[in-house]
Short mmCIF file of N, CA, C and O in Angstrom, two decimals:
data_model
loop_
_atom_site.label_atom_id
_atom_site.label_comp_id
_atom_site.label_asym_id
_atom_site.label_seq_id
_atom_site.Cartn_x
_atom_site.Cartn_y
_atom_site.Cartn_z
N MET A 188 -41.16 87.93 93.34
CA MET A 188 -40.95 89.34 93.50
C MET A 188 -41.45 89.80 94.88
O MET A 188 -40.81 90.63 95.51
N LEU A 189 -42.55 89.25 95.35
CA LEU A 189 -43.10 89.64 96.64
C LEU A 189 -42.12 89.30 97.76
O LEU A 189 -41.90 90.11 98.68
N MET A 190 -41.52 88.13 97.69
CA MET A 190 -40.56 87.73 98.73
C MET A 190 -39.32 88.62 98.71
O MET A 190 -38.80 88.98 99.77
N ARG A 191 -38.87 88.97 97.52
CA ARG A 191 -37.70 89.83 97.42
C ARG A 191 -37.99 91.22 98.00
O ARG A 191 -37.19 91.77 98.76
N TYR A 192 -39.16 91.79 97.66
CA TYR A 192 -39.53 93.09 98.21
C TYR A 192 -39.68 93.02 99.72
O TYR A 192 -39.27 93.92 100.44
N THR A 193 -40.29 91.95 100.21
CA THR A 193 -40.46 91.78 101.64
C THR A 193 -39.11 91.71 102.34
O THR A 193 -38.92 92.33 103.41
N LEU A 194 -38.17 91.02 101.77
CA LEU A 194 -36.83 90.92 102.34
C LEU A 194 -36.14 92.29 102.35
O LEU A 194 -35.55 92.68 103.36
N ILE A 195 -36.24 93.01 101.26
CA ILE A 195 -35.61 94.33 101.18
C ILE A 195 -36.23 95.29 102.19
O ILE A 195 -35.52 95.99 102.92
N TYR A 196 -37.57 95.32 102.28
CA TYR A 196 -38.23 96.18 103.25
C TYR A 196 -37.91 95.74 104.68
O TYR A 196 -37.77 96.57 105.57
N GLY A 197 -37.82 94.45 104.89
CA GLY A 197 -37.47 93.94 106.23
C GLY A 197 -36.08 94.37 106.65
O GLY A 197 -35.86 94.77 107.80
N VAL A 198 -35.13 94.31 105.74
CA VAL A 198 -33.77 94.78 106.03
C VAL A 198 -33.78 96.29 106.25
O VAL A 198 -33.12 96.80 107.16
N GLY A 199 -34.56 97.00 105.43
CA GLY A 199 -34.65 98.45 105.56
C GLY A 199 -35.22 98.89 106.91
O GLY A 199 -34.88 99.95 107.41
N ARG A 200 -36.07 98.10 107.49
CA ARG A 200 -36.63 98.40 108.82
C ARG A 200 -35.85 97.70 109.92
O ARG A 200 -35.80 98.18 111.05
N GLY A 201 -35.26 96.56 109.62
CA GLY A 201 -34.56 95.77 110.65
C GLY A 201 -33.26 96.40 111.10
O GLY A 201 -32.96 96.42 112.31
N ILE A 202 -32.46 96.91 110.18
CA ILE A 202 -31.17 97.50 110.55
C ILE A 202 -31.35 98.72 111.44
O ILE A 202 -30.70 98.81 112.49
N PRO A 203 -32.26 99.66 111.11
CA PRO A 203 -32.47 100.76 112.06
C PRO A 203 -33.00 100.29 113.41
O PRO A 203 -32.69 100.87 114.44
N GLY A 204 -33.79 99.22 113.43
CA GLY A 204 -34.27 98.67 114.69
C GLY A 204 -33.14 98.15 115.56
O GLY A 204 -33.11 98.37 116.77
N VAL A 205 -32.19 97.46 114.95
CA VAL A 205 -31.03 96.95 115.69
C VAL A 205 -30.18 98.11 116.19
O VAL A 205 -29.72 98.10 117.35
N VAL A 206 -29.97 99.12 115.35
CA VAL A 206 -29.19 100.28 115.77
C VAL A 206 -29.90 100.99 116.94
O VAL A 206 -29.26 101.40 117.91
N ASN A 207 -31.21 101.11 116.85
CA ASN A 207 -31.99 101.70 117.93
C ASN A 207 -31.82 100.92 119.23
O ASN A 207 -31.65 101.49 120.30
N PHE A 208 -31.89 99.62 119.14
CA PHE A 208 -31.73 98.77 120.32
C PHE A 208 -30.34 98.93 120.93
O PHE A 208 -30.19 99.00 122.15
N MET A 209 -29.33 99.03 120.08
CA MET A 209 -27.97 99.19 120.58
C MET A 209 -27.78 100.56 121.23
O MET A 209 -27.08 100.68 122.24
N THR A 210 -28.39 101.60 120.68
CA THR A 210 -28.25 102.92 121.30
C THR A 210 -28.93 102.99 122.65
O THR A 210 -28.45 103.67 123.55
N ILE A 211 -30.02 102.25 122.81
CA ILE A 211 -30.66 102.20 124.13
C ILE A 211 -29.71 101.58 125.14
O ILE A 211 -29.56 102.08 126.26
N ALA A 212 -29.03 100.52 124.75
CA ALA A 212 -28.06 99.88 125.65
C ALA A 212 -26.91 100.83 125.99
O ALA A 212 -26.45 100.88 127.14
N ILE A 213 -26.47 101.60 125.03
CA ILE A 213 -25.38 102.55 125.27
C ILE A 213 -25.85 103.71 126.15
O ILE A 213 -25.18 104.09 127.10
N TYR A 214 -27.03 104.26 125.82
CA TYR A 214 -27.53 105.39 126.59
C TYR A 214 -27.82 105.03 128.05
O TYR A 214 -27.65 105.87 128.93
N THR A 215 -28.26 103.82 128.32
CA THR A 215 -28.54 103.46 129.71
C THR A 215 -27.27 103.44 130.54
O THR A 215 -27.32 103.63 131.75
N ARG A 216 -26.14 103.25 129.90
CA ARG A 216 -24.88 103.25 130.64
C ARG A 216 -24.22 104.63 130.67
O ARG A 216 -23.48 104.94 131.58
N MET A 217 -24.49 105.46 129.67
CA MET A 217 -23.86 106.77 129.59
C MET A 217 -24.59 107.84 130.40
O MET A 217 -23.96 108.72 130.97
N LEU A 218 -25.91 107.77 130.42
CA LEU A 218 -26.70 108.84 131.02
C LEU A 218 -27.04 108.53 132.47
O LEU A 218 -27.15 107.38 132.87
N GLN A 219 -27.23 109.58 133.23
CA GLN A 219 -27.74 109.45 134.59
C GLN A 219 -29.21 109.01 134.51
O GLN A 219 -29.88 109.25 133.50
N PRO A 220 -29.74 108.39 135.54
CA PRO A 220 -31.14 107.93 135.48
C PRO A 220 -32.14 109.03 135.15
O PRO A 220 -33.07 108.82 134.38
N ASP A 221 -31.96 110.22 135.73
CA ASP A 221 -32.89 111.32 135.42
C ASP A 221 -32.80 111.73 133.96
O ASP A 221 -33.81 111.95 133.30
N ASP A 222 -31.57 111.83 133.45
CA ASP A 222 -31.38 112.23 132.06
C ASP A 222 -31.95 111.18 131.11
O ASP A 222 -32.55 111.52 130.09
N TYR A 223 -31.74 109.90 131.45
CA TYR A 223 -32.30 108.85 130.60
C TYR A 223 -33.82 108.88 130.65
O TYR A 223 -34.48 108.62 129.64
N GLY A 224 -34.38 109.22 131.79
CA GLY A 224 -35.83 109.34 131.90
C GLY A 224 -36.37 110.43 130.99
O GLY A 224 -37.38 110.25 130.32
N TYR A 225 -35.68 111.59 130.96
CA TYR A 225 -36.08 112.67 130.05
C TYR A 225 -35.96 112.22 128.59
O TYR A 225 -36.83 112.51 127.77
N TYR A 226 -34.87 111.52 128.29
CA TYR A 226 -34.66 111.02 126.93
C TYR A 226 -35.78 110.06 126.53
O TYR A 226 -36.38 110.19 125.46
N ALA A 227 -36.08 109.12 127.40
CA ALA A 227 -37.12 108.13 127.09
C ALA A 227 -38.48 108.79 126.97
O ALA A 227 -39.27 108.44 126.08
N LEU A 228 -38.76 109.76 127.83
CA LEU A 228 -40.03 110.48 127.76
C LEU A 228 -40.15 111.24 126.45
O LEU A 228 -41.21 111.24 125.81
N MET A 229 -39.07 111.87 126.01
CA MET A 229 -39.10 112.63 124.77
C MET A 229 -39.28 111.72 123.56
O MET A 229 -40.09 112.02 122.67
N ILE A 230 -38.57 110.62 123.53
CA ILE A 230 -38.70 109.69 122.40
C ILE A 230 -40.11 109.11 122.34
O ILE A 230 -40.72 109.01 121.27
N ALA A 231 -40.65 108.72 123.49
CA ALA A 231 -42.00 108.18 123.52
C ALA A 231 -43.03 109.24 123.13
O ALA A 231 -43.98 108.94 122.39
N SER A 232 -42.85 110.47 123.59
CA SER A 232 -43.78 111.54 123.24
C SER A 232 -43.74 111.86 121.75
O SER A 232 -44.79 112.04 121.12
N VAL A 233 -42.56 111.90 121.20
CA VAL A 233 -42.43 112.17 119.76
C VAL A 233 -43.09 111.05 118.96
O VAL A 233 -43.81 111.30 117.99
N GLY A 234 -42.88 109.81 119.36
CA GLY A 234 -43.51 108.68 118.67
C GLY A 234 -45.03 108.74 118.76
O GLY A 234 -45.74 108.50 117.77
N LEU A 235 -45.54 109.08 119.93
CA LEU A 235 -46.99 109.19 120.11
C LEU A 235 -47.56 110.31 119.25
O LEU A 235 -48.54 110.11 118.52
N TRP A 236 -46.97 111.50 119.33
CA TRP A 236 -47.48 112.64 118.57
C TRP A 236 -47.30 112.45 117.06
O TRP A 236 -48.11 112.93 116.27
N ASN A 237 -46.26 111.74 116.67
CA ASN A 237 -46.08 111.42 115.26
C ASN A 237 -47.24 110.57 114.76
O ASN A 237 -47.80 110.82 113.69
N THR A 238 -47.63 109.60 115.56
CA THR A 238 -48.75 108.74 115.17
C THR A 238 -50.05 109.52 115.17
O THR A 238 -50.85 109.43 114.23
N VAL A 239 -50.29 110.30 116.21
CA VAL A 239 -51.56 111.03 116.34
C VAL A 239 -51.70 112.09 115.25
O VAL A 239 -52.76 112.24 114.65
N LEU A 240 -50.65 112.83 114.98
CA LEU A 240 -50.76 113.96 114.07
C LEU A 240 -50.53 113.62 112.60
O LEU A 240 -51.16 114.20 111.72
N PHE A 241 -49.60 112.71 112.32
CA PHE A 241 -49.15 112.54 110.94
C PHE A 241 -49.50 111.20 110.30
O PHE A 241 -49.33 111.04 109.09
N GLU A 242 -49.98 110.25 111.06
CA GLU A 242 -50.23 108.91 110.49
C GLU A 242 -51.29 108.95 109.40
O GLU A 242 -51.19 108.23 108.41
N TRP A 243 -52.28 109.80 109.53
CA TRP A 243 -53.34 109.86 108.53
C TRP A 243 -52.81 110.33 107.18
O TRP A 243 -53.32 109.93 106.13
N LEU A 244 -51.78 111.17 107.19
CA LEU A 244 -51.17 111.58 105.92
C LEU A 244 -50.50 110.40 105.23
O LEU A 244 -50.63 110.22 104.02
N ARG A 245 -49.79 109.61 106.02
CA ARG A 245 -49.11 108.43 105.45
C ARG A 245 -50.11 107.42 104.92
O ARG A 245 -49.93 106.85 103.84
N LEU A 246 -51.18 107.20 105.68
CA LEU A 246 -52.20 106.25 105.22
C LEU A 246 -52.92 106.76 103.98
O LEU A 246 -53.23 105.98 103.07
N GLY A 247 -53.18 108.06 103.93
CA GLY A 247 -53.79 108.64 102.73
C GLY A 247 -52.89 108.50 101.51
O GLY A 247 -53.36 108.19 100.42
N LEU A 248 -51.61 108.73 101.71
CA LEU A 248 -50.66 108.56 100.60
C LEU A 248 -50.64 107.11 100.13
O LEU A 248 -50.70 106.84 98.93
N LEU A 249 -50.57 106.19 101.06
CA LEU A 249 -50.54 104.77 100.71
C LEU A 249 -51.81 104.35 99.99
O LEU A 249 -51.76 103.57 99.04
N ARG A 250 -52.93 104.90 100.40
CA ARG A 250 -54.22 104.53 99.81
C ARG A 250 -54.46 105.21 98.46
O ARG A 250 -54.98 104.60 97.53
N LEU A 251 -54.08 106.47 98.32
CA LEU A 251 -54.45 107.25 97.14
C LEU A 251 -53.39 107.30 96.06
O LEU A 251 -53.70 107.64 94.92
N TYR A 252 -52.14 107.01 96.37
CA TYR A 252 -51.08 107.17 95.38
C TYR A 252 -51.27 106.27 94.15
O TYR A 252 -51.04 106.74 93.03
N PRO A 253 -51.66 105.01 94.30
CA PRO A 253 -51.81 104.19 93.09
C PRO A 253 -52.78 104.77 92.06
O PRO A 253 -52.57 104.63 90.86
N GLY A 254 -53.81 105.47 92.50
CA GLY A 254 -54.75 106.09 91.56
C GLY A 254 -54.22 107.37 90.93
O GLY A 254 -54.74 107.83 89.93
N HIS A 255 -53.18 107.93 91.52
CA HIS A 255 -52.57 109.16 91.01
C HIS A 255 -51.13 108.95 90.56
O HIS A 255 -50.37 109.91 90.43
N ALA A 256 -50.75 107.72 90.31
CA ALA A 256 -49.35 107.41 90.01
C ALA A 256 -48.85 108.09 88.74
O ALA A 256 -47.68 108.45 88.65
N GLU A 257 -49.72 108.27 87.77
CA GLU A 257 -49.28 108.88 86.52
C GLU A 257 -49.15 110.40 86.64
O GLU A 257 -48.34 111.01 85.97
N ARG A 258 -49.98 111.02 87.48
CA ARG A 258 -49.94 112.47 87.71
C ARG A 258 -50.06 112.73 89.21
O ARG A 258 -51.11 113.15 89.69
N PRO A 259 -48.97 112.51 89.95
CA PRO A 259 -49.07 112.59 91.41
C PRO A 259 -48.92 114.00 91.98
O PRO A 259 -48.99 114.18 93.19
N HIS A 260 -48.72 115.00 91.15
CA HIS A 260 -48.39 116.34 91.65
C HIS A 260 -49.47 116.91 92.57
O HIS A 260 -49.16 117.50 93.60
N ALA A 261 -50.74 116.77 92.19
CA ALA A 261 -51.82 117.33 93.01
C ALA A 261 -51.88 116.62 94.36
O ALA A 261 -52.04 117.28 95.40
N LEU A 262 -51.76 115.32 94.36
CA LEU A 262 -51.78 114.56 95.62
C LEU A 262 -50.60 114.93 96.50
O LEU A 262 -50.76 115.18 97.71
N LEU A 263 -49.41 115.00 95.92
CA LEU A 263 -48.22 115.32 96.71
C LEU A 263 -48.27 116.76 97.23
O LEU A 263 -47.83 117.04 98.35
N ALA A 264 -48.82 117.67 96.44
CA ALA A 264 -48.96 119.07 96.90
C ALA A 264 -49.94 119.15 98.06
O ALA A 264 -49.71 119.88 99.03
N THR A 265 -51.02 118.39 97.98
CA THR A 265 -51.99 118.37 99.07
C THR A 265 -51.37 117.79 100.34
O THR A 265 -51.57 118.33 101.44
N LEU A 266 -50.61 116.73 100.19
CA LEU A 266 -49.94 116.14 101.35
C LEU A 266 -48.92 117.10 101.95
O LEU A 266 -48.80 117.20 103.17
N ALA A 267 -48.19 117.81 101.10
CA ALA A 267 -47.21 118.78 101.60
C ALA A 267 -47.90 119.91 102.35
O ALA A 267 -47.42 120.35 103.41
N CYS A 268 -49.03 120.38 101.84
CA CYS A 268 -49.79 121.43 102.55
C CYS A 268 -50.32 120.92 103.87
O CYS A 268 -50.27 121.62 104.89
N GLY A 269 -50.82 119.69 103.89
CA GLY A 269 -51.30 119.11 105.13
C GLY A 269 -50.18 118.95 106.14
O GLY A 269 -50.35 119.24 107.33
N PHE A 270 -49.03 118.50 105.67
CA PHE A 270 -47.87 118.35 106.55
C PHE A 270 -47.47 119.70 107.12
O PHE A 270 -47.22 119.84 108.32
N GLY A 271 -47.41 120.71 106.26
CA GLY A 271 -47.03 122.05 106.72
C GLY A 271 -48.01 122.61 107.73
O GLY A 271 -47.61 123.21 108.73
N ALA A 272 -49.30 122.41 107.49
CA ALA A 272 -50.31 122.92 108.42
C ALA A 272 -50.19 122.23 109.78
O ALA A 272 -50.26 122.89 110.83
N ILE A 273 -49.98 120.94 109.78
CA ILE A 273 -49.84 120.22 111.05
C ILE A 273 -48.55 120.63 111.75
O ILE A 273 -48.53 120.79 112.98
N ALA A 274 -47.48 120.83 110.99
CA ALA A 274 -46.22 121.26 111.60
C ALA A 274 -46.36 122.64 112.23
O ALA A 274 -45.83 122.89 113.32
N VAL A 275 -47.09 123.54 111.58
CA VAL A 275 -47.31 124.88 112.14
C VAL A 275 -48.14 124.78 113.42
O VAL A 275 -47.83 125.44 114.42
N LEU A 276 -49.19 123.97 113.40
CA LEU A 276 -49.99 123.78 114.62
C LEU A 276 -49.17 123.18 115.75
O LEU A 276 -49.30 123.57 116.91
N ALA A 277 -48.30 122.23 115.40
CA ALA A 277 -47.43 121.64 116.42
C ALA A 277 -46.44 122.68 116.96
O ALA A 277 -46.13 122.68 118.16
N ALA A 278 -45.97 123.57 116.10
CA ALA A 278 -45.05 124.63 116.55
C ALA A 278 -45.77 125.60 117.48
O ALA A 278 -45.20 126.04 118.49
N ILE A 279 -47.02 125.91 117.18
CA ILE A 279 -47.79 126.79 118.06
C ILE A 279 -48.01 126.11 119.41
O ILE A 279 -47.85 126.74 120.47
N ALA A 280 -48.38 124.84 119.39
CA ALA A 280 -48.57 124.10 120.65
C ALA A 280 -47.27 124.02 121.43
O ALA A 280 -47.26 124.11 122.67
N THR A 281 -46.14 123.87 120.73
CA THR A 281 -44.84 123.85 121.39
C THR A 281 -44.54 125.18 122.04
O THR A 281 -44.05 125.23 123.18
N ALA A 282 -44.82 126.27 121.35
CA ALA A 282 -44.58 127.60 121.92
C ALA A 282 -45.42 127.80 123.17
O ALA A 282 -44.93 128.34 124.18
N VAL A 283 -46.66 127.37 123.14
CA VAL A 283 -47.53 127.48 124.32
C VAL A 283 -46.98 126.64 125.46
O VAL A 283 -46.93 127.07 126.62
N ALA A 284 -46.53 125.42 125.14
CA ALA A 284 -45.98 124.55 126.18
C ALA A 284 -44.71 125.13 126.78
O ALA A 284 -44.49 125.05 128.00
N VAL A 285 -43.87 125.73 125.97
CA VAL A 285 -42.63 126.33 126.47
C VAL A 285 -42.94 127.48 127.41
O VAL A 285 -42.28 127.65 128.44
N VAL A 286 -43.97 128.26 127.09
CA VAL A 286 -44.33 129.38 127.94
C VAL A 286 -44.97 128.90 129.25
O VAL A 286 -44.68 129.42 130.32
N LEU A 287 -45.80 127.88 129.16
CA LEU A 287 -46.56 127.44 130.34
C LEU A 287 -45.79 126.51 131.27
O LEU A 287 -46.07 126.48 132.46
N ILE A 288 -44.86 125.74 130.74
CA ILE A 288 -44.13 124.78 131.57
C ILE A 288 -42.87 125.44 132.10
O ILE A 288 -42.02 125.91 131.33
N PRO A 289 -42.72 125.49 133.42
CA PRO A 289 -41.52 126.12 133.98
C PRO A 289 -40.29 125.24 133.79
O PRO A 289 -40.39 124.02 133.65
N GLY A 290 -39.13 125.86 133.79
CA GLY A 290 -37.87 125.11 133.67
C GLY A 290 -37.23 125.34 132.32
O GLY A 290 -37.75 124.89 131.31
N GLY A 291 -36.11 126.03 132.31
CA GLY A 291 -35.44 126.39 131.07
C GLY A 291 -34.89 125.20 130.30
O GLY A 291 -35.00 125.14 129.09
N ASP A 292 -34.28 124.25 131.00
CA ASP A 292 -33.70 123.09 130.31
C ASP A 292 -34.77 122.25 129.65
O ASP A 292 -34.58 121.73 128.55
N PHE A 293 -35.90 122.10 130.32
CA PHE A 293 -36.97 121.30 129.74
C PHE A 293 -37.57 121.99 128.52
O PHE A 293 -38.04 121.33 127.60
N ALA A 294 -37.55 123.31 128.48
CA ALA A 294 -38.05 124.04 127.32
C ALA A 294 -37.22 123.73 126.08
O ALA A 294 -37.76 123.55 124.99
N TYR A 295 -35.90 123.62 126.26
CA TYR A 295 -35.05 123.25 125.13
C TYR A 295 -35.38 121.85 124.63
O TYR A 295 -35.36 121.59 123.43
N MET A 296 -35.67 120.96 125.56
CA MET A 296 -36.02 119.59 125.16
C MET A 296 -37.34 119.57 124.39
O MET A 296 -37.49 118.80 123.44
N ILE A 297 -38.28 120.41 124.78
CA ILE A 297 -39.56 120.46 124.07
C ILE A 297 -39.34 120.99 122.65
O ILE A 297 -39.90 120.45 121.69
N ILE A 298 -38.51 121.99 122.51
CA ILE A 298 -38.22 122.54 121.18
C ILE A 298 -37.49 121.51 120.32
O ILE A 298 -37.80 121.33 119.14
N LEU A 299 -36.53 120.82 120.91
CA LEU A 299 -35.84 119.75 120.17
C LEU A 299 -36.80 118.62 119.82
O LEU A 299 -36.68 118.00 118.76
N GLY A 300 -37.76 118.37 120.71
CA GLY A 300 -38.77 117.35 120.41
C GLY A 300 -39.61 117.73 119.21
O GLY A 300 -39.95 116.87 118.39
N LEU A 301 -39.94 119.01 119.07
CA LEU A 301 -40.68 119.47 117.89
C LEU A 301 -39.85 119.24 116.63
O LEU A 301 -40.37 118.77 115.62
N ALA A 302 -38.58 119.58 116.69
CA ALA A 302 -37.71 119.37 115.52
C ALA A 302 -37.63 117.89 115.17
O ALA A 302 -37.71 117.51 113.99
N LEU A 303 -37.49 117.05 116.18
CA LEU A 303 -37.44 115.61 115.95
C LEU A 303 -38.77 115.10 115.39
O LEU A 303 -38.79 114.27 114.48
N LEU A 304 -39.87 115.61 115.92
CA LEU A 304 -41.19 115.21 115.43
C LEU A 304 -41.36 115.52 113.95
O LEU A 304 -41.77 114.67 113.17
N CYS A 305 -41.02 116.74 113.56
CA CYS A 305 -41.18 117.13 112.16
C CYS A 305 -40.23 116.34 111.25
O CYS A 305 -40.63 115.90 110.16
N ALA A 306 -39.00 116.15 111.69
CA ALA A 306 -38.05 115.39 110.88
C ALA A 306 -38.48 113.93 110.73
O ALA A 306 -38.43 113.37 109.63
N GLN A 307 -38.91 113.33 111.82
CA GLN A 307 -39.33 111.93 111.76
C GLN A 307 -40.59 111.78 110.90
O GLN A 307 -40.69 110.84 110.11
N ALA A 308 -41.53 112.69 111.04
CA ALA A 308 -42.77 112.61 110.25
C ALA A 308 -42.48 112.78 108.77
O ALA A 308 -43.04 112.07 107.93
N TRP A 309 -41.59 113.72 108.42
CA TRP A 309 -41.24 113.93 107.01
C TRP A 309 -40.52 112.70 106.45
O TRP A 309 -40.79 112.27 105.32
N PHE A 310 -39.63 112.12 107.24
CA PHE A 310 -38.91 110.92 106.82
C PHE A 310 -39.89 109.77 106.58
O PHE A 310 -39.82 109.08 105.56
N GLU A 311 -40.81 109.55 107.51
CA GLU A 311 -41.78 108.46 107.37
C GLU A 311 -42.71 108.70 106.18
O GLU A 311 -43.06 107.74 105.48
N LEU A 312 -43.08 109.94 105.94
CA LEU A 312 -43.92 110.24 104.78
C LEU A 312 -43.18 109.94 103.48
O LEU A 312 -43.76 109.39 102.54
N ASN A 313 -41.91 110.26 103.43
CA ASN A 313 -41.11 109.93 102.24
C ASN A 313 -40.93 108.44 102.08
O ASN A 313 -40.90 107.94 100.95
N LEU A 314 -40.78 107.72 103.19
CA LEU A 314 -40.70 106.26 103.09
C LEU A 314 -41.98 105.68 102.51
O LEU A 314 -41.94 104.75 101.69
N GLU A 315 -43.12 106.21 102.93
CA GLU A 315 -44.39 105.73 102.38
C GLU A 315 -44.51 106.05 100.90
O GLU A 315 -45.06 105.26 100.14
N LEU A 316 -44.01 107.20 100.49
CA LEU A 316 -44.04 107.55 99.07
C LEU A 316 -43.21 106.57 98.26
O LEU A 316 -43.65 106.05 97.23
N VAL A 317 -42.03 106.27 98.74
CA VAL A 317 -41.16 105.32 98.03
C VAL A 317 -41.79 103.93 98.03
O VAL A 317 -41.74 103.22 97.02
N ARG A 318 -42.41 103.56 99.13
CA ARG A 318 -43.06 102.25 99.19
C ARG A 318 -44.26 102.21 98.24
O ARG A 318 -44.50 101.19 97.60
N SER A 319 -45.01 103.31 98.13
CA SER A 319 -46.14 103.37 97.22
C SER A 319 -45.70 103.28 95.76
O SER A 319 -46.43 102.78 94.92
N GLN A 320 -44.50 103.78 95.49
CA GLN A 320 -43.96 103.73 94.14
C GLN A 320 -43.33 102.37 93.83
O GLN A 320 -42.81 102.18 92.74
N LEU A 321 -43.39 101.45 94.78
CA LEU A 321 -42.79 100.11 94.64
C LEU A 321 -41.33 100.22 94.26
O LEU A 321 -40.86 99.65 93.28
N SER A 322 -40.58 100.96 95.06
CA SER A 322 -39.17 101.20 94.85
C SER A 322 -38.39 100.72 96.08
O SER A 322 -37.92 101.53 96.87
N PRO A 323 -38.23 99.41 96.23
CA PRO A 323 -37.58 98.93 97.46
C PRO A 323 -36.12 99.31 97.56
O PRO A 323 -35.60 99.45 98.66
N GLY A 324 -35.46 99.53 96.45
CA GLY A 324 -34.06 99.94 96.50
C GLY A 324 -33.89 101.32 97.12
O GLY A 324 -32.97 101.55 97.91
N ARG A 325 -34.76 102.24 96.80
CA ARG A 325 -34.71 103.58 97.41
C ARG A 325 -35.17 103.55 98.85
O ARG A 325 -34.80 104.39 99.64
N TYR A 326 -36.04 102.58 99.18
CA TYR A 326 -36.55 102.48 100.54
C TYR A 326 -35.40 102.20 101.49
O TYR A 326 -35.32 102.73 102.56
#
């Protein structure tokens, strides 16, 4: 069973990795060097802030869910509140950055980065929930 789950999780992470690699190859040919630089900076920034701001929620879920598996509502509500609080703080920081950083086009990228950050963090949190529930098919 362990090998089967490992294979399923590996495929679940491997296919998006290959797609990601292919999009990098496509974007390097489609975008101008400056535009690709902005794209790469935004993706790297979102990945960094996702780890800094939201990783502790995922680790807490992974650590605490088995003890609350029969009645997970309190744990999941706490995680949702924590996620919401961090998302609000990130939105405030984004608003400050948009005001302080000159350049209209870059402001749109910062706002889109916030949307990507929240979407990616929510997706990763749900993946951890499914993994904690030992549901590789849903993963």
